[in-house]
mmCIF file of C-alpha atoms in Angstrom:
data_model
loop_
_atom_site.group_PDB
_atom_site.id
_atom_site.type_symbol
_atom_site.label_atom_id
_atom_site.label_comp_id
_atom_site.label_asym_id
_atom_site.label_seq_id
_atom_site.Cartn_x
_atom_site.Cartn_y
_atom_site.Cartn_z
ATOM 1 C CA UNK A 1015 0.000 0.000 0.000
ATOM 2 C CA UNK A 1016 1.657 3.072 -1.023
ATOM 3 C CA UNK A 1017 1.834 5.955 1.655
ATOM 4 C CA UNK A 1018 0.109 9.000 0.999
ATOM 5 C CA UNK A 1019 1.809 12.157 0.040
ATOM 6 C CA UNK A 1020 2.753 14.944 1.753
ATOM 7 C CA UNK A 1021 3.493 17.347 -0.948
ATOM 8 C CA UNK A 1022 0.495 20.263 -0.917
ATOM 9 C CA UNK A 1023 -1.369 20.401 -3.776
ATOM 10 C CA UNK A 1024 -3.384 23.569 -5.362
ATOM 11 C CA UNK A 1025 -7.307 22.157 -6.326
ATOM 12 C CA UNK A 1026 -7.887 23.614 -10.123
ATOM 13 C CA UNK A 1027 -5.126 24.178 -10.921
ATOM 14 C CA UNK A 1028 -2.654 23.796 -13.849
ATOM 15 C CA UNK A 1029 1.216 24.200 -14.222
ATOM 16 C CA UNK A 1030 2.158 27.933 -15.330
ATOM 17 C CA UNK A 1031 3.748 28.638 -18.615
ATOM 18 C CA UNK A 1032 6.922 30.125 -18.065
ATOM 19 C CA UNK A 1033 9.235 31.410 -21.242
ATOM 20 C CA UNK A 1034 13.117 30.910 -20.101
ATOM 21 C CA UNK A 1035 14.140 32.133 -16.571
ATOM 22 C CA UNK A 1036 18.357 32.592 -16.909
ATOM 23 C CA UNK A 1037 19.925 33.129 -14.091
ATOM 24 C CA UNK A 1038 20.320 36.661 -12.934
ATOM 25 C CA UNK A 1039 17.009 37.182 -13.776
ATOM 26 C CA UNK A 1040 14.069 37.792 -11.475
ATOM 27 C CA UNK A 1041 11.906 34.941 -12.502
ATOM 28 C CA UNK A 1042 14.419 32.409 -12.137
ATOM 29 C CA UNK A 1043 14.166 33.215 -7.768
ATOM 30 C CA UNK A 1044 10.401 31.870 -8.598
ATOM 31 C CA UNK A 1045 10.281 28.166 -7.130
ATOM 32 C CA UNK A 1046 7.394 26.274 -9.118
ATOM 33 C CA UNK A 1047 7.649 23.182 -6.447
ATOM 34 C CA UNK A 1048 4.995 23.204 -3.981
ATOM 35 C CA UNK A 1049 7.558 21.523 -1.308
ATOM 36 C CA UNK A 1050 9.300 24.911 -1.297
ATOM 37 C CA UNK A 1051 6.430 26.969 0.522
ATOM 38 C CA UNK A 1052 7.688 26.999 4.007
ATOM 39 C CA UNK A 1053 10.946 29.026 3.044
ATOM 40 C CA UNK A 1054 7.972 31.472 0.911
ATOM 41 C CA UNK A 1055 6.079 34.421 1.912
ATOM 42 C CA UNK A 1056 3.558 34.351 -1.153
ATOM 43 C CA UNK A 1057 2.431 32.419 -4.053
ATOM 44 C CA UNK A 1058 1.664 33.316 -7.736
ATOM 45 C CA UNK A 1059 -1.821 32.517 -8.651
ATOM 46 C CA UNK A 1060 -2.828 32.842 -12.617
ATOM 47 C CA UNK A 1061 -5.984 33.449 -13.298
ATOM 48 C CA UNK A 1062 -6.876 33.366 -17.172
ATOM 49 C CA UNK A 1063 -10.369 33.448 -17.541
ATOM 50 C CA UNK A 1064 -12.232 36.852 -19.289
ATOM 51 C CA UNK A 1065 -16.180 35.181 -19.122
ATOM 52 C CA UNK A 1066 -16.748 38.376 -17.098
ATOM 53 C CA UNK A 1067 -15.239 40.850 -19.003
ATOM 54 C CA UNK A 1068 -17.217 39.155 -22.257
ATOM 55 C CA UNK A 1069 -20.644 39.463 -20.701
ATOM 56 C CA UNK A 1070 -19.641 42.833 -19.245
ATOM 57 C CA UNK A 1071 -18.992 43.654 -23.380
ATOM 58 C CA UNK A 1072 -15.471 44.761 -22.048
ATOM 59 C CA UNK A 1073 -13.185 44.124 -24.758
ATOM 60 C CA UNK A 1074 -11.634 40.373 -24.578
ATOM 61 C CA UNK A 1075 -8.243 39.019 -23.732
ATOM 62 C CA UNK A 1076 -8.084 39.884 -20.086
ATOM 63 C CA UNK A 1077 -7.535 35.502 -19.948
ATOM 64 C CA UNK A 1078 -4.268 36.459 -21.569
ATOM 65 C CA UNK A 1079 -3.435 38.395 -18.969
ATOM 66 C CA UNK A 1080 -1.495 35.989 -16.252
ATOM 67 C CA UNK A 1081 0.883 34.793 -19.233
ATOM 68 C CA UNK A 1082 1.907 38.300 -20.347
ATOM 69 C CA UNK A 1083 2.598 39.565 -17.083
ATOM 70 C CA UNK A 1084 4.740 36.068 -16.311
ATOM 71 C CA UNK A 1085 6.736 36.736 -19.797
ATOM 72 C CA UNK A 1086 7.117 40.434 -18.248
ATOM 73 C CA UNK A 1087 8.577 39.155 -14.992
ATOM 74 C CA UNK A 1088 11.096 37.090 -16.859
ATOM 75 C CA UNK A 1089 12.700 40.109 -18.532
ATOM 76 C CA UNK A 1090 13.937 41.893 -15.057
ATOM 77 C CA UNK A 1091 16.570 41.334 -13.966
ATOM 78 C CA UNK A 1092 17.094 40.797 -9.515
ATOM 79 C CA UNK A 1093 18.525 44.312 -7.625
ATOM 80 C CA UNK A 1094 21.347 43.093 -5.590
ATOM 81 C CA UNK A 1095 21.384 43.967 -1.637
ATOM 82 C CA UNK A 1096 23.674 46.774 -2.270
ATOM 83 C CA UNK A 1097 20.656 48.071 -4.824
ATOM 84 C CA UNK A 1098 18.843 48.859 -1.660
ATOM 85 C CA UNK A 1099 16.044 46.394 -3.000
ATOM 86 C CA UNK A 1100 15.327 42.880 -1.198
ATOM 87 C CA UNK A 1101 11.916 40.946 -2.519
ATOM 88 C CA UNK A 1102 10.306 38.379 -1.091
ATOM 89 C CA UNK A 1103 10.933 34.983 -1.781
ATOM 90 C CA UNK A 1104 7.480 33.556 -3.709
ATOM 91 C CA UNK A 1105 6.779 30.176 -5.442
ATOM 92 C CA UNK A 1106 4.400 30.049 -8.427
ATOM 93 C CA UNK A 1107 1.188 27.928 -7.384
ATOM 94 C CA UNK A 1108 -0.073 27.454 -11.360
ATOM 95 C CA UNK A 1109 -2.550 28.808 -13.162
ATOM 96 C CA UNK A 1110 -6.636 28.131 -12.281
ATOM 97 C CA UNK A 1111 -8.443 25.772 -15.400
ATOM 98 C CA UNK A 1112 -11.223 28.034 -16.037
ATOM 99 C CA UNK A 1113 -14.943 26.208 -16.053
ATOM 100 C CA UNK A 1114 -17.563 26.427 -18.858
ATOM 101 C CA UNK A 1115 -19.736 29.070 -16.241
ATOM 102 C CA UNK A 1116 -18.843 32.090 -14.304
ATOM 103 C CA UNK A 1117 -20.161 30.344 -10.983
ATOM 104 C CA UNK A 1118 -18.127 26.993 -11.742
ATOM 105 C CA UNK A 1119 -14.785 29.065 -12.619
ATOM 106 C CA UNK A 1120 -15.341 31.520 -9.371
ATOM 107 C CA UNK A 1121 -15.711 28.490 -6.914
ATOM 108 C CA UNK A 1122 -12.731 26.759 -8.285
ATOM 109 C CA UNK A 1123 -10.522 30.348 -7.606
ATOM 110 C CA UNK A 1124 -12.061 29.997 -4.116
ATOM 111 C CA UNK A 1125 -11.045 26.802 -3.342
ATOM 112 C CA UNK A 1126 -7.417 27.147 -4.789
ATOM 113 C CA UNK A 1127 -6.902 30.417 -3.240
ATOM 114 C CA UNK A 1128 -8.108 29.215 0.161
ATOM 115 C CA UNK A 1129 -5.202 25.895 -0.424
ATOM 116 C CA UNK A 1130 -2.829 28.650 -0.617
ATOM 117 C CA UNK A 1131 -3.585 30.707 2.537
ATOM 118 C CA UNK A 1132 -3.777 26.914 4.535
ATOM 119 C CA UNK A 1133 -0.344 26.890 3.378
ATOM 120 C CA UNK A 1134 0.653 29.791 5.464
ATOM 121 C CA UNK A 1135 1.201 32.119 2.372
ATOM 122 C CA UNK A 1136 0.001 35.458 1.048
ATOM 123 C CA UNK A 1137 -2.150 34.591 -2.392
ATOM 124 C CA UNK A 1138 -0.817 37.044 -5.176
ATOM 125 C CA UNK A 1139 -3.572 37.295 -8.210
ATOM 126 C CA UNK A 1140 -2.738 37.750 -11.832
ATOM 127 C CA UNK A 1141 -5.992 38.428 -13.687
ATOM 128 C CA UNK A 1142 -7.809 37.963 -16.245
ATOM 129 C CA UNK A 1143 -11.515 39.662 -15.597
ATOM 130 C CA UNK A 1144 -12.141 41.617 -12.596
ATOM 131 C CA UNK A 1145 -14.929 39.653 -11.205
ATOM 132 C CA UNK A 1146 -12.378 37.261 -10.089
ATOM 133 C CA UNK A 1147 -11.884 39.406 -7.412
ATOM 134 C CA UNK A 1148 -15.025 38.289 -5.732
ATOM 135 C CA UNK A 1149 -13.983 34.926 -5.540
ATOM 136 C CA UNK A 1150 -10.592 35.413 -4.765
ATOM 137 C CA UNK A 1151 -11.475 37.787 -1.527
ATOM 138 C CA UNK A 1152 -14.143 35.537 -0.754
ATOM 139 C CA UNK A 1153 -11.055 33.004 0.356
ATOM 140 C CA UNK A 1154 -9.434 35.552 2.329
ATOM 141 C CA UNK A 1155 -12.904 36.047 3.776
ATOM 142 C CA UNK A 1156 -12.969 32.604 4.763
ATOM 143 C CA UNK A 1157 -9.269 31.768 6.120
ATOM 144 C CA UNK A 1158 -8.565 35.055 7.557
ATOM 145 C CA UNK A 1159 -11.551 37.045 8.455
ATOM 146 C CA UNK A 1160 -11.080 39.767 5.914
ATOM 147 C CA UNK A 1161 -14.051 42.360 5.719
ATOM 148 C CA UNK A 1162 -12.104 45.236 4.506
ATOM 149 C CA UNK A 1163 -10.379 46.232 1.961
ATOM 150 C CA UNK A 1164 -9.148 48.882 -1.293
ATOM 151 C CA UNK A 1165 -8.733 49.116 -4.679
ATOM 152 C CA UNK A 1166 -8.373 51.019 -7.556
ATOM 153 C CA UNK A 1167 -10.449 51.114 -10.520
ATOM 154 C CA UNK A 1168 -11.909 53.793 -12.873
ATOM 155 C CA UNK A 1169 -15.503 51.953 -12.133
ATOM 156 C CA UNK A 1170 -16.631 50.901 -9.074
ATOM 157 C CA UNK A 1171 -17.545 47.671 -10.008
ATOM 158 C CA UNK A 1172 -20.884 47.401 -8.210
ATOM 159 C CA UNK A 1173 -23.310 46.334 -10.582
ATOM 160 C CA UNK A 1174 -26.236 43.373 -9.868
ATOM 161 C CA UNK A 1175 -25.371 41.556 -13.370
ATOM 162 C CA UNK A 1176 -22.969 38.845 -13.686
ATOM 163 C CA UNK A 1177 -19.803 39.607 -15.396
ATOM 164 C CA UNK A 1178 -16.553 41.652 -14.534
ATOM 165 C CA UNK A 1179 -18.270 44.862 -13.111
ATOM 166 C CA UNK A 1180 -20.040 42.715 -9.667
ATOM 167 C CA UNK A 1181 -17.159 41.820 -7.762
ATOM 168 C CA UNK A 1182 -17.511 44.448 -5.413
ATOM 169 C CA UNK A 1183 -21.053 44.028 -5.089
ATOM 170 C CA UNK A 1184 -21.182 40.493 -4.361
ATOM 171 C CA UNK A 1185 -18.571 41.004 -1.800
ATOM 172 C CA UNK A 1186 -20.951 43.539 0.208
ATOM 173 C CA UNK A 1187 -23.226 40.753 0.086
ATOM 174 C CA UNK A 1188 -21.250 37.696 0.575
ATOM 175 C CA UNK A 1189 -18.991 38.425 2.731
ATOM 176 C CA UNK A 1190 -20.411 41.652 4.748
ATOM 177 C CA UNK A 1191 -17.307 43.792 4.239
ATOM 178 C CA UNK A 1192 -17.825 46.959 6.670
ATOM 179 C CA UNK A 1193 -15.047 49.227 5.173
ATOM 180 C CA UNK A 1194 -14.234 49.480 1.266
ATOM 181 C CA UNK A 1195 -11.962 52.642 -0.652
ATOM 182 C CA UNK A 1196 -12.144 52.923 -3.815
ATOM 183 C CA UNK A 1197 -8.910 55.387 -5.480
ATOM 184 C CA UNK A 1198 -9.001 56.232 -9.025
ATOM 185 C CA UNK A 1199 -12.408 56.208 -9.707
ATOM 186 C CA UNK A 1200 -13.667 57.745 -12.873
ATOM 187 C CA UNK A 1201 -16.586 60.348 -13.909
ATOM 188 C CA UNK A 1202 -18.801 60.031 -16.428
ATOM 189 C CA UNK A 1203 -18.802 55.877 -16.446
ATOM 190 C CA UNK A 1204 -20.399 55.557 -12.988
ATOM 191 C CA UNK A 1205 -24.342 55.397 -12.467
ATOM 192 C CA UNK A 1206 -26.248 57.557 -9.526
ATOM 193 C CA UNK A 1207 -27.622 53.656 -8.204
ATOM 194 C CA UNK A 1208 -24.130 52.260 -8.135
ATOM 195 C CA UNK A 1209 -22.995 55.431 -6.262
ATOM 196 C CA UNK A 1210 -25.816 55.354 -3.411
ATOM 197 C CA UNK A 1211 -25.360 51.195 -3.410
ATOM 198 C CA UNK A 1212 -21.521 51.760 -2.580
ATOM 199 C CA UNK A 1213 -22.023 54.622 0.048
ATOM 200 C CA UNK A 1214 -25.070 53.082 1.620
ATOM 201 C CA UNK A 1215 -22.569 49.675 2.405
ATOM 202 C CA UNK A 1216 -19.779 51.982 3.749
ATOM 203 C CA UNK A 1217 -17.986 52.878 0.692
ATOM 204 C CA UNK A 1218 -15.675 55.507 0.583
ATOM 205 C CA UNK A 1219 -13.765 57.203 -2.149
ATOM 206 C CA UNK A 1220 -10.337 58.600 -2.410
ATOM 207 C CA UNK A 1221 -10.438 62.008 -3.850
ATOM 208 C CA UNK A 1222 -6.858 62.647 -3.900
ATOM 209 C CA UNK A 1223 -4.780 59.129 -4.422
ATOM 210 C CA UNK A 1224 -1.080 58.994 -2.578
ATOM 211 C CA UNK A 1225 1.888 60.034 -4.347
ATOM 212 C CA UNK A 1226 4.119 58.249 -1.960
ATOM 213 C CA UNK A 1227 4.005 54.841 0.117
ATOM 214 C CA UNK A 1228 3.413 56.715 3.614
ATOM 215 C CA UNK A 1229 0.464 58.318 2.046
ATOM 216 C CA UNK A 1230 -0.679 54.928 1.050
ATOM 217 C CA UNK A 1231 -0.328 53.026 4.577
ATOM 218 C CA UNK A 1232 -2.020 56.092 5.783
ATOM 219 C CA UNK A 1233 -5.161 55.026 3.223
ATOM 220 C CA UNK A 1234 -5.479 50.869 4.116
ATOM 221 C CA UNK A 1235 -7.309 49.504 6.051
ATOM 222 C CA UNK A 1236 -6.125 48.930 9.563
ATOM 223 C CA UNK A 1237 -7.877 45.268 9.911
ATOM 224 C CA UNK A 1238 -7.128 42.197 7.747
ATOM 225 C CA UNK A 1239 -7.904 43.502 4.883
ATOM 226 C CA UNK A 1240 -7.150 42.833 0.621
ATOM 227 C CA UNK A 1241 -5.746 44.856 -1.860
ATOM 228 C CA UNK A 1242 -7.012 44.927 -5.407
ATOM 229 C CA UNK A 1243 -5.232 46.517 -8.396
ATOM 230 C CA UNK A 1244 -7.684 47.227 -11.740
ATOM 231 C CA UNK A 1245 -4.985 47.979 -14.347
ATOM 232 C CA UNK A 1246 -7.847 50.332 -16.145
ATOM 233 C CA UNK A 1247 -7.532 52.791 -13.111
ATOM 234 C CA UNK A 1248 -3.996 53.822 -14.919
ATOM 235 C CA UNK A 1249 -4.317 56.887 -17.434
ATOM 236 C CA UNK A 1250 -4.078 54.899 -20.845
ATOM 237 C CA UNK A 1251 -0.970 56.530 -21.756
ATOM 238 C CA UNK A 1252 0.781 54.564 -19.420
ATOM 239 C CA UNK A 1253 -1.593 51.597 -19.778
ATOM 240 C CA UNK A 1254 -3.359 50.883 -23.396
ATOM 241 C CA UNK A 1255 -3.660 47.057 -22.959
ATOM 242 C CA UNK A 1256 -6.886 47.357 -20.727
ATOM 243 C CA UNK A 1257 -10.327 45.553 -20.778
ATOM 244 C CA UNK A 1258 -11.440 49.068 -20.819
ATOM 245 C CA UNK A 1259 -9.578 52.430 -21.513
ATOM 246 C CA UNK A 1260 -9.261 55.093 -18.932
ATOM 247 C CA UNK A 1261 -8.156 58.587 -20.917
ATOM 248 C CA UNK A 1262 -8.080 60.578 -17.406
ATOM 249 C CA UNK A 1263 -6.424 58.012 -14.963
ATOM 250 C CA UNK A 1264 -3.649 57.624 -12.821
ATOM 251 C CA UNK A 1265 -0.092 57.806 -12.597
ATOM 252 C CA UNK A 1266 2.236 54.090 -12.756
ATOM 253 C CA UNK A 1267 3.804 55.647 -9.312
ATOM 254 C CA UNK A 1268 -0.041 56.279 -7.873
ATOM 255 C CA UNK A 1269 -0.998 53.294 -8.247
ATOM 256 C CA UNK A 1270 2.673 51.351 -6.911
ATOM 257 C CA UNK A 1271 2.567 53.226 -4.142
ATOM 258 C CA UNK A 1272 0.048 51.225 -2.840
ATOM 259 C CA UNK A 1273 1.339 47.804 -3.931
ATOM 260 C CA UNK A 1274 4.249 49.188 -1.624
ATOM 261 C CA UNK A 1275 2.276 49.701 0.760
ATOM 262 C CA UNK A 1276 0.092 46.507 0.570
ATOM 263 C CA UNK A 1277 2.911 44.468 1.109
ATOM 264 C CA UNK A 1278 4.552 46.030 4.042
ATOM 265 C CA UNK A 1279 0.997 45.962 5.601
ATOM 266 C CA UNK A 1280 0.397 42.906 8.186
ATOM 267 C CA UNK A 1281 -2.991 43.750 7.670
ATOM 268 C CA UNK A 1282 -2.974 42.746 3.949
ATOM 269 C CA UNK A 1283 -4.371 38.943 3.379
ATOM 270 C CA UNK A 1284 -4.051 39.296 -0.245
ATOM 271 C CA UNK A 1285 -3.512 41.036 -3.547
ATOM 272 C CA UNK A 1286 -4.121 41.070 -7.077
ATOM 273 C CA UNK A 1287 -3.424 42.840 -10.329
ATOM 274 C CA UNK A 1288 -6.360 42.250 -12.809
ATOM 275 C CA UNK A 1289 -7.503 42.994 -16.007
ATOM 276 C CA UNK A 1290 -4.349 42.881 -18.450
ATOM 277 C CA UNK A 1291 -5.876 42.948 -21.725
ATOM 278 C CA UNK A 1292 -2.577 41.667 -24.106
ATOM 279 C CA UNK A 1293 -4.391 41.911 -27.412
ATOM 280 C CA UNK A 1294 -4.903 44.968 -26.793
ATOM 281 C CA UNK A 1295 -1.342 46.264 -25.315
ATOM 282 C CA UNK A 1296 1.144 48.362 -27.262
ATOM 283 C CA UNK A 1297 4.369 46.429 -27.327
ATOM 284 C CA UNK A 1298 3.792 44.726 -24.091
ATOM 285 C CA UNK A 1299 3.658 48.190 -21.936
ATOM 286 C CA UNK A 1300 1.162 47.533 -19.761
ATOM 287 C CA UNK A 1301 2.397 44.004 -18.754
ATOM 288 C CA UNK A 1302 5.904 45.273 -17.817
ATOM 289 C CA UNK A 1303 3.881 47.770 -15.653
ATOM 290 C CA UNK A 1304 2.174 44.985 -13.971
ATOM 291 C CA UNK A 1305 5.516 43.266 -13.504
ATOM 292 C CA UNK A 1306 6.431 47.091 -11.898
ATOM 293 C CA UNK A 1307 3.499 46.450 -9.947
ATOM 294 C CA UNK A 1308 4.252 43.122 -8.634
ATOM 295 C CA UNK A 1309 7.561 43.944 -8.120
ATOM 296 C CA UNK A 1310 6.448 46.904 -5.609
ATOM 297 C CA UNK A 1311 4.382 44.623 -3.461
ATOM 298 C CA UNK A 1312 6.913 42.149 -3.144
ATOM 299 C CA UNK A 1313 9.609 44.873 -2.266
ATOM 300 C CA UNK A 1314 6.645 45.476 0.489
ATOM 301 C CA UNK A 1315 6.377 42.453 1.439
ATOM 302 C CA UNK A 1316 9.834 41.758 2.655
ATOM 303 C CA UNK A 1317 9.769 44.758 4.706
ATOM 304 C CA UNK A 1318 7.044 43.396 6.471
ATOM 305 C CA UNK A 1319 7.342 42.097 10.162
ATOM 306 C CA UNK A 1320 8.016 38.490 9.920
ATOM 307 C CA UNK A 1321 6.382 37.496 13.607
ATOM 308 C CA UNK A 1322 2.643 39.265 12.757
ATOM 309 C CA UNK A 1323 0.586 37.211 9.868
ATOM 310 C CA UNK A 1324 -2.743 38.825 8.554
ATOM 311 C CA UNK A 1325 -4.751 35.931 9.604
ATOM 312 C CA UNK A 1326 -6.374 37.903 13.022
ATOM 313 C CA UNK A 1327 -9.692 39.521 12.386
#
């Protein structure tokens, strides 16, 4: 009778696509071995699915998304000590295998996401739609209490339909969050109803986003909380490949500053950086700026105390 194992496994999930990973390079630091998460502080979770952003008539390719910003990652190169720049180490838990429904494909994030915090790490989203939010807070909800949280996005994402713009929505109603910021929203795409939903559940908006990583702390929440980063919030200047343009939008540094500040928050259960649209992006711009993105939390994220864990409501 053969013993069972003891190597953790991810539910849903498939092995990541990776292009090469020399040394030297950042990616190559990436263990894709589930036996190395005790020596890691996060995991990689892809999440290529764009159902949402199709019945949201967003424009598709957002399911690109997690491969682009991978093939990103593997073109930095690793700052050295003396750079002044540590990361934390991370290991790659796969990619989710998208269902044939919404519902299916956002209880199969759940599941794998919640594998990930059992395993004592902090779950790091790469999106595809934005609705996979939902499901991928809901597991924070679950393992670590979170009922708080920000984000950024040029919408605010509360709408009753299924598809990419109910995340935020569903997680008033799922998972009774009590304190929710919203930075970079923008006018004119915004409804009256969806404004009165968000304030009536607590909602708050950031009129003036940070422009460093202090003014960030000073914005998260100060309770387990998550951290979610819609790439359309970014003025399209610095960020074409979107699921949906944003001509009046923040700054690259904005919207780092509070990756930065993410990570180095104990508070912060999770993270992720959705909507990549790669058919859509000019000569892989926006993709390097989600690798910028990343790269900021992580720098975070080693800077964070190593004896508090966001796992205490």
């Amino acid at each position: 009778m053969t013993a069972p194992s003891s190597i953790p496994t991810i539910p849903h999930t498939r092995p990541a696509d990776w292009p090469d990973r020399p040394q030297g390079r950042f990616a190559s630091t990436i263990a894709t071995d589930l036996s190395a998460a005790p020596r890691c502080k996060a995991a990689l979770l892809g999440l290529p699915d764009d159902l949402g952003v199709r019945l949201n008539n967003g424009r598709p390719g957002a399911a690109q998304g997690p491969a682009a910003i991978r093939a990103a990652l593997a073109r930095f190169g690793v700052d050295t000590p003396a750079g002044g720049i540590r990361f934390a180490p991370i290991l790659d838990a796969g990619d989710i295998i998208p269902a044939s429904t919404l519902t299916e494909t956002h209880q199969r994030v759940t599941k794998a996401a919640l594998a990930i915090h059992q395993l004592g790490l902090v779950p790091i989203a790469l999106g595809g739609g934005h609705d996979l939010t939902f499901p991928f807070v809901r597991a924070a909800h679950q393992a670590r209490n979170v009922r708080a949280g920000l984000y950024t996005d040029a919408h605010l994402d509360v709408r009753e339909t299924e598809g990419s713009g109910m995340p935020f929505r569903a997680l008033f109603e799922t998972c009774n969050l009590r304190s929710l910021s919203i930075v970079g929203i923008r006018w004119f795409v915004n409804t009256d109803e969806h404004f009165r939903y968000f304030t009536s559940k607590g909602g708050s908006v950031i009129r003036r986003p940070a422009t460093s990583m202090a003014q960030a702390a000073a914005h998260l929440p100060s309770e387990p909380c998550f951290v979610s980063i819609d790439l359309d919030a970014i003025d399209a200047s610095q960020a074409p490949g979107v699921s949906a343009l944003n001509p009046n939008g923040l700054t690259v540094e904005n919207v780092a500053s509070y990756a930065h500040a993410a990570g180095a928050s104990p508070h912060c259960a999770c993270f992720d950086i959705m909507e990549l649209c790669p058919p859509h992006d000019e000569q892989g711009r926006t993709a390097r700026v989600a690798a910028y993105i990343l790269f900021r939390f992580l720098a975070g994220l080693a800077e964070r105390p190593t004896t508090t864990t966001p796992n205490s409501p």
